[in-house]
PDB file of C-alpha atoms in Angstrom:
ATOM      1  CA  MET A   1       0.303   0.186   0.272  1.00 64.00           C
ATOM      2  CA  LYS A   2       2.291   2.725   0.907  1.00 80.00           C
ATOM      3  CA  ARG A   3       4.175   1.808  -1.984  1.00 80.00           C
ATOM      4  CA  GLU A   4       1.694   2.541  -4.127  1.00 83.00           C
ATOM      5  CA  LEU A   5       1.068   5.702  -2.155  1.00 83.00           C
ATOM      6  CA  LYS A   6       4.250   6.773  -2.754  1.00 86.00           C
ATOM      7  CA  ARG A   7       4.089   5.655  -6.673  1.00 87.00           C
ATOM      8  CA  GLN A   8       0.362   7.894  -7.026  1.00 90.00           C
ATOM      9  CA  GLN A   9       2.288  10.949  -5.299  1.00 91.00           C
ATOM     10  CA  THR A  10       5.734  10.726  -7.366  1.00 92.00           C
ATOM     11  CA  TRP A  11       3.404  10.547 -10.400  1.00 92.00           C
ATOM     12  CA  GLN A  12       1.162  13.531  -9.523  1.00 93.00           C
ATOM     13  CA  LEU A  13       4.730  15.773  -9.107  1.00 94.00           C
ATOM     14  CA  LEU A  14       5.599  14.934 -12.259  1.00 94.00           C
ATOM     15  CA  LEU A  15       2.168  16.144 -13.525  1.00 95.00           C
ATOM     16  CA  ASP A  16       2.259  19.236 -11.379  1.00 95.00           C
ATOM     17  CA  THR A  17       5.483  19.868 -12.504  1.00 96.00           C
ATOM     18  CA  THR A  18       5.316  19.557 -15.806  1.00 96.00           C
ATOM     19  CA  GLN A  19       2.215  21.882 -15.794  1.00 96.00           C
ATOM     20  CA  GLU A  20       3.629  24.950 -13.535  1.00 96.00           C
ATOM     21  CA  LEU A  21       6.585  24.854 -16.186  1.00 96.00           C
ATOM     22  CA  ILE A  22       4.015  25.411 -19.206  1.00 96.00           C
ATOM     23  CA  ARG A  23       2.285  27.945 -17.169  1.00 94.00           C
ATOM     24  CA  GLU A  24       6.045  29.748 -16.962  1.00 94.00           C
ATOM     25  CA  LYS A  25       7.713  28.616 -20.420  1.00 94.00           C
ATOM     26  CA  GLY A  26       5.202  27.105 -22.827  1.00 94.00           C
ATOM     27  CA  CYS A  27       4.985  23.521 -23.761  1.00 95.00           C
ATOM     28  CA  ALA A  28       8.039  23.761 -26.844  1.00 93.00           C
ATOM     29  CA  LYS A  29      10.715  25.646 -24.245  1.00 95.00           C
ATOM     30  CA  THR A  30       9.923  22.445 -21.289  1.00 95.00           C
ATOM     31  CA  THR A  31      12.411  19.958 -21.226  1.00 93.00           C
ATOM     32  CA  PHE A  32      13.036  16.787 -19.099  1.00 92.00           C
ATOM     33  CA  SER A  33      16.091  18.693 -17.853  1.00 94.00           C
ATOM     34  CA  ASP A  34      13.381  21.310 -16.467  1.00 95.00           C
ATOM     35  CA  ILE A  35      10.850  18.561 -14.821  1.00 95.00           C
ATOM     36  CA  MET A  36      13.757  17.123 -13.273  1.00 94.00           C
ATOM     37  CA  GLU A  37      15.713  20.216 -11.610  1.00 94.00           C
ATOM     38  CA  ARG A  38      12.476  21.158 -10.917  1.00 95.00           C
ATOM     39  CA  SER A  39      10.924  17.786  -9.289  1.00 94.00           C
ATOM     40  CA  GLY A  40      14.184  16.695  -8.146  1.00 94.00           C
ATOM     41  CA  LEU A  41      13.094  13.145 -10.254  1.00 92.00           C
ATOM     42  CA  SER A  42      15.611  11.475 -12.200  1.00 91.00           C
ATOM     43  CA  LYS A  43      15.335  10.971 -15.863  1.00 89.00           C
ATOM     44  CA  GLY A  44      15.140   7.056 -15.184  1.00 90.00           C
ATOM     45  CA  ALA A  45      12.472   7.466 -12.782  1.00 88.00           C
ATOM     46  CA  ILE A  46      10.476  10.240 -15.455  1.00 91.00           C
ATOM     47  CA  PHE A  47      11.180   7.388 -17.799  1.00 90.00           C
ATOM     48  CA  HIS A  48       9.070   4.788 -15.731  1.00 88.00           C
ATOM     49  CA  TYR A  49       6.235   6.278 -15.756  1.00 90.00           C
ATOM     50  CA  VAL A  50       6.214   7.978 -19.882  1.00 91.00           C
ATOM     51  CA  LYS A  51       8.348   7.167 -22.833  1.00 89.00           C
ATOM     52  CA  SER A  52       8.040  10.547 -24.214  1.00 89.00           C
ATOM     53  CA  LYS A  53       7.261  13.929 -23.690  1.00 90.00           C
ATOM     54  CA  ASP A  54       4.184  14.274 -25.919  1.00 91.00           C
ATOM     55  CA  GLU A  55       3.439  10.893 -23.698  1.00 91.00           C
ATOM     56  CA  LEU A  56       3.564  12.845 -20.332  1.00 93.00           C
ATOM     57  CA  LEU A  57       1.732  15.923 -21.881  1.00 95.00           C
ATOM     58  CA  ALA A  58      -1.271  13.725 -23.031  1.00 93.00           C
ATOM     59  CA  MET A  59      -1.615  12.068 -19.712  1.00 93.00           C
ATOM     60  CA  ILE A  60      -1.883  15.805 -18.352  1.00 95.00           C
ATOM     61  CA  LEU A  61      -4.721  15.916 -21.363  1.00 93.00           C
ATOM     62  CA  GLN A  62      -6.192  12.630 -20.023  1.00 92.00           C
ATOM     63  CA  GLN A  63      -6.504  13.591 -16.268  1.00 92.00           C
ATOM     64  CA  LYS A  64      -8.413  17.015 -16.842  1.00 90.00           C
ATOM     65  CA  LEU A  65     -10.951  15.112 -19.094  1.00 90.00           C
ATOM     66  CA  GLU A  66     -11.359  12.870 -15.744  1.00 91.00           C
ATOM     67  CA  GLU A  67     -11.639  15.613 -13.958  1.00 87.00           C
ATOM     68  CA  THR A  68     -14.578  17.000 -15.654  1.00 84.00           C
ATOM     69  CA  ASN A  69     -15.883  13.276 -16.414  1.00 84.00           C
ATOM     70  CA  SER A  70     -16.103  13.392 -12.303  1.00 84.00           C
ATOM     71  CA  ARG A  71     -17.441  16.984 -12.000  1.00 78.00           C
ATOM     72  CA  PHE A  72     -20.221  15.516 -14.363  1.00 78.00           C
ATOM     73  CA  PHE A  73     -20.984  12.522 -12.342  1.00 75.00           C
ATOM     74  CA  GLU A  74     -21.128  14.648  -8.823  1.00 74.00           C
ATOM     75  CA  GLY A  75     -23.583  17.055 -10.245  1.00 66.00           C
ATOM     76  CA  VAL A  76     -26.051  13.690 -11.795  1.00 67.00           C
ATOM     77  CA  ILE A  77     -27.825  12.659  -8.446  1.00 60.00           C
ATOM     78  CA  HIS A  78     -30.001  15.301  -6.734  1.00 61.00           C
ATOM     79  CA  GLU A  79     -30.031  16.143  -3.122  1.00 59.00           C
ATOM     80  CA  ASP A  80     -33.520  14.419  -3.066  1.00 63.00           C
ATOM     81  CA  GLY A  81     -31.846  11.034  -4.500  1.00 62.00           C
ATOM     82  CA  GLU A  82     -33.383  12.537  -8.041  1.00 69.00           C
ATOM     83  CA  VAL A  83     -31.224  12.430 -11.217  1.00 66.00           C
ATOM     84  CA  ARG A  84     -31.970  15.233 -12.722  1.00 71.00           C
ATOM     85  CA  PHE A  85     -30.373  17.655 -16.453  1.00 77.00           C
ATOM     86  CA  ALA A  86     -30.395  20.692 -14.892  1.00 78.00           C
ATOM     87  CA  GLY A  87     -26.856  19.367 -12.642  1.00 75.00           C
ATOM     88  CA  PRO A  88     -24.885  17.443 -14.397  1.00 78.00           C
ATOM     89  CA  MET A  89     -25.184  20.334 -17.803  1.00 82.00           C
ATOM     90  CA  SER A  90     -24.434  22.977 -15.250  1.00 82.00           C
ATOM     91  CA  ALA A  91     -21.240  20.704 -14.523  1.00 79.00           C
ATOM     92  CA  ILE A  92     -20.632  20.890 -18.600  1.00 84.00           C
ATOM     93  CA  ALA A  93     -21.729  24.358 -19.085  1.00 86.00           C
ATOM     94  CA  ASN A  94     -19.231  26.032 -16.087  1.00 85.00           C
ATOM     95  CA  SER A  95     -16.503  24.482 -18.278  1.00 86.00           C
ATOM     96  CA  LEU A  96     -16.803  25.458 -21.483  1.00 90.00           C
ATOM     97  CA  PRO A  97     -15.457  29.347 -21.504  1.00 92.00           C
ATOM     98  CA  VAL A  98     -12.294  27.754 -20.884  1.00 92.00           C
ATOM     99  CA  LEU A  99     -11.980  26.732 -24.234  1.00 92.00           C
ATOM    100  CA  GLU A 100     -11.050  29.548 -25.865  1.00 91.00           C
ATOM    101  CA  GLU A 101      -8.590  30.602 -22.829  1.00 92.00           C
ATOM    102  CA  SER A 102      -5.357  30.596 -24.573  1.00 90.00           C
ATOM    103  CA  ARG A 103      -3.831  30.432 -21.385  1.00 90.00           C
ATOM    104  CA  ASP A 104      -5.540  27.291 -20.377  1.00 93.00           C
ATOM    105  CA  ILE A 105      -2.847  24.170 -19.325  1.00 94.00           C
ATOM    106  CA  THR A 106      -4.874  21.754 -21.998  1.00 94.00           C
ATOM    107  CA  ASN A 107      -5.548  24.357 -24.984  1.00 95.00           C
ATOM    108  CA  GLN A 108      -1.601  25.295 -24.506  1.00 95.00           C
ATOM    109  CA  ILE A 109      -0.997  21.350 -25.019  1.00 95.00           C
ATOM    110  CA  PHE A 110      -3.742  20.485 -27.503  1.00 94.00           C
ATOM    111  CA  MET A 111      -2.213  23.260 -29.646  1.00 94.00           C
ATOM    112  CA  TYR A 112       0.785  22.303 -29.175  1.00 94.00           C
ATOM    113  CA  LEU A 113       0.437  18.689 -30.286  1.00 93.00           C
ATOM    114  CA  LEU A 114      -1.827  19.907 -32.615  1.00 91.00           C
ATOM    115  CA  GLY A 115       0.993  21.595 -34.582  1.00 91.00           C
ATOM    116  CA  ARG A 116       3.532  18.692 -34.491  1.00 87.00           C
ATOM    117  CA  SER A 117       3.568  16.092 -37.418  1.00 77.00           C
ATOM    118  CA  ASP A 118       4.956  13.446 -35.790  1.00 83.00           C
ATOM    119  CA  GLU A 119       3.512  10.087 -35.568  1.00 82.00           C
ATOM    120  CA  SER A 120       3.235  10.140 -31.672  1.00 83.00           C
ATOM    121  CA  ALA A 121       1.699  13.322 -31.102  1.00 87.00           C
ATOM    122  CA  VAL A 122      -0.922  13.015 -33.705  1.00 88.00           C
ATOM    123  CA  GLU A 123      -1.586   9.697 -31.982  1.00 89.00           C
ATOM    124  CA  GLU A 124      -1.958  11.502 -28.496  1.00 90.00           C
ATOM    125  CA  ILE A 125      -4.382  14.175 -30.164  1.00 91.00           C
ATOM    126  CA  ARG A 126      -6.515  11.227 -31.755  1.00 91.00           C
ATOM    127  CA  ARG A 127      -6.636   9.284 -28.529  1.00 91.00           C
ATOM    128  CA  PHE A 128      -7.593  12.677 -27.044  1.00 92.00           C
ATOM    129  CA  TYR A 129     -10.059  13.199 -29.161  1.00 93.00           C
ATOM    130  CA  GLU A 130     -11.542   9.882 -29.121  1.00 94.00           C
ATOM    131  CA  GLN A 131     -11.452   9.782 -25.223  1.00 93.00           C
ATOM    132  CA  ALA A 132     -13.470  13.352 -25.078  1.00 93.00           C
ATOM    133  CA  ALA A 133     -16.204  11.775 -27.432  1.00 94.00           C
ATOM    134  CA  GLN A 134     -16.417   8.472 -25.275  1.00 95.00           C
ATOM    135  CA  PHE A 135     -17.070  10.868 -22.174  1.00 93.00           C
ATOM    136  CA  SER A 136     -19.268  12.863 -24.054  1.00 93.00           C
ATOM    137  CA  ARG A 137     -21.320   9.934 -25.679  1.00 95.00           C
ATOM    138  CA  LYS A 138     -21.323   8.313 -21.884  1.00 92.00           C
ATOM    139  CA  TRP A 139     -23.162  11.234 -20.338  1.00 90.00           C
ATOM    140  CA  ILE A 140     -25.937  11.609 -22.653  1.00 92.00           C
ATOM    141  CA  GLU A 141     -26.234   8.161 -22.640  1.00 93.00           C
ATOM    142  CA  THR A 142     -26.565   8.112 -18.577  1.00 88.00           C
ATOM    143  CA  GLY A 143     -29.204  10.769 -19.428  1.00 87.00           C
ATOM    144  CA  GLN A 144     -30.983   8.284 -21.377  1.00 90.00           C
ATOM    145  CA  GLU A 145     -31.066   5.852 -19.199  1.00 89.00           C
ATOM    146  CA  HIS A 146     -32.142   7.470 -16.333  1.00 83.00           C
ATOM    147  CA  GLY A 147     -35.059   9.539 -18.393  1.00 85.00           C
ATOM    148  CA  VAL A 148     -33.686  12.999 -18.677  1.00 85.00           C
ATOM    149  CA  ILE A 149     -32.568  12.675 -21.939  1.00 90.00           C
ATOM    150  CA  PRO A 150     -34.995  11.120 -24.724  1.00 92.00           C
ATOM    151  CA  GLN A 151     -34.038   8.271 -26.326  1.00 93.00           C
ATOM    152  CA  SER A 152     -34.796   9.793 -30.054  1.00 94.00           C
ATOM    153  CA  VAL A 153     -31.325  11.709 -28.984  1.00 95.00           C
ATOM    154  CA  ASN A 154     -28.043   9.970 -31.173  1.00 97.00           C
ATOM    155  CA  ALA A 155     -25.330   9.710 -28.982  1.00 96.00           C
ATOM    156  CA  ASP A 156     -22.925   9.147 -31.248  1.00 96.00           C
ATOM    157  CA  LYS A 157     -23.373  11.860 -33.465  1.00 97.00           C
ATOM    158  CA  THR A 158     -24.601  14.408 -30.771  1.00 97.00           C
ATOM    159  CA  ALA A 159     -20.982  13.434 -29.112  1.00 96.00           C
ATOM    160  CA  ASP A 160     -18.701  13.494 -31.996  1.00 96.00           C
ATOM    161  CA  LEU A 161     -20.764  17.292 -32.966  1.00 97.00           C
ATOM    162  CA  PHE A 162     -20.363  18.700 -29.079  1.00 96.00           C
ATOM    163  CA  MET A 163     -16.583  17.894 -29.639  1.00 95.00           C
ATOM    164  CA  LEU A 164     -16.564  18.722 -32.879  1.00 96.00           C
ATOM    165  CA  ILE A 165     -17.307  22.500 -31.314  1.00 96.00           C
ATOM    166  CA  SER A 166     -15.018  22.374 -28.625  1.00 95.00           C
ATOM    167  CA  PHE A 167     -12.350  21.275 -30.154  1.00 95.00           C
ATOM    168  CA  GLY A 168     -12.874  23.825 -33.166  1.00 95.00           C
ATOM    169  CA  LEU A 169     -13.462  26.271 -29.781  1.00 94.00           C
ATOM    170  CA  ARG A 170     -10.029  25.633 -28.952  1.00 94.00           C
ATOM    171  CA  VAL A 171      -8.377  26.566 -31.762  1.00 94.00           C
ATOM    172  CA  ARG A 172     -10.376  29.949 -32.005  1.00 93.00           C
ATOM    173  CA  GLY A 173      -9.299  31.381 -29.150  1.00 91.00           C
ATOM    174  CA  PHE A 174      -5.815  31.224 -30.426  1.00 91.00           C
ATOM    175  CA  ILE A 175      -6.399  32.898 -33.687  1.00 89.00           C
ATOM    176  CA  ALA A 176      -9.693  35.165 -33.512  1.00 79.00           C
ATOM    177  CA  SER A 177     -10.322  38.262 -32.615  1.00 72.00           C
ATOM    178  CA  ASP A 178     -13.272  39.115 -29.704  1.00 73.00           C
ATOM    179  CA  LYS A 179     -15.909  39.534 -32.381  1.00 77.00           C
ATOM    180  CA  LYS A 180     -17.680  36.166 -32.198  1.00 84.00           C
ATOM    181  CA  ALA A 181     -20.968  35.440 -33.920  1.00 90.00           C
ATOM    182  CA  PHE A 182     -21.124  31.935 -31.949  1.00 93.00           C
ATOM    183  CA  GLN A 183     -20.303  32.510 -28.454  1.00 91.00           C
ATOM    184  CA  ILE A 184     -19.602  29.599 -25.674  1.00 93.00           C
ATOM    185  CA  GLY A 185     -23.606  31.095 -24.312  1.00 93.00           C
ATOM    186  CA  ASP A 186     -25.040  29.435 -27.825  1.00 96.00           C
ATOM    187  CA  PHE A 187     -22.768  26.783 -27.153  1.00 96.00           C
ATOM    188  CA  THR A 188     -24.460  26.352 -24.154  1.00 94.00           C
ATOM    189  CA  LYS A 189     -27.995  26.487 -25.482  1.00 94.00           C
ATOM    190  CA  LEU A 190     -27.542  24.625 -28.572  1.00 96.00           C
ATOM    191  CA  MET A 191     -26.703  21.344 -26.442  1.00 94.00           C
ATOM    192  CA  VAL A 192     -29.155  21.830 -24.154  1.00 93.00           C
ATOM    193  CA  ASP A 193     -31.865  22.367 -27.541  1.00 94.00           C
ATOM    194  CA  ILE A 194     -30.403  19.289 -28.616  1.00 94.00           C
ATOM    195  CA  LEU A 195     -30.307  16.690 -25.692  1.00 92.00           C
ATOM    196  CA  GLN A 196     -34.224  18.156 -24.752  1.00 87.00           C
ATOM    197  CA  PRO A 197     -36.139  18.570 -27.724  1.00 81.00           C
ATOM    198  CA  GLU A 198     -39.556  18.073 -26.205  1.00 69.00           C
ATOM    199  CA  LYS A 199     -38.836  20.817 -23.440  1.00 62.00           C
ATOM    200  CA  LYS A 200     -38.000  22.900 -26.889  1.00 54.00           C
ATOM    201  CA  SER A 201     -41.158  22.376 -28.518  1.00 48.00           C
ATOM    202  CA  GLY A 202     -43.284  22.758 -24.933  1.00 45.00           C
ATOM    203  CA  ARG A 203     -42.322  26.476 -24.517  1.00 44.00           C
TER     204      ARG A 203
END
């Protein structure tokens, strides 16, 4: 048990240190030497967990996805024990503005990996997309299982649509001006309209 705890602590130290350095220097200028010096971990210790810098950055993306997933499921069950749409939707809506923040760690890593043409970086971005889509699909299916999202909603297509928009917003955060026709609020409304079509038609 102590060994596993030590392993988890070392892994978290590695992730936290890497994020600190990215905030200070950016992804491109952050090196394994920087991480070793800041964390006190040896090169061998780091390579025990990851094989490359791209893999390490991808693991940070993975952690961020899992944190969002946890917040979603924390909001699924209401205080009275009932499953409600508002709680988990609120958790998702609160996370959306981050998509356009160019200084956000997830977006910095996303753009860094997206800008690299080597096979490992492309594979990590593909894995990130697929995992994000999988979580999104699971959220929709969970809502359907509990009767708060109608079965008529196609979970696969809807999850893919949400991923296309969210990934586009990440890129736009780095290249677009302040004038945007499609805002985060519009994305939130679109999600609600798609996931709750019966309420929309009933208004």
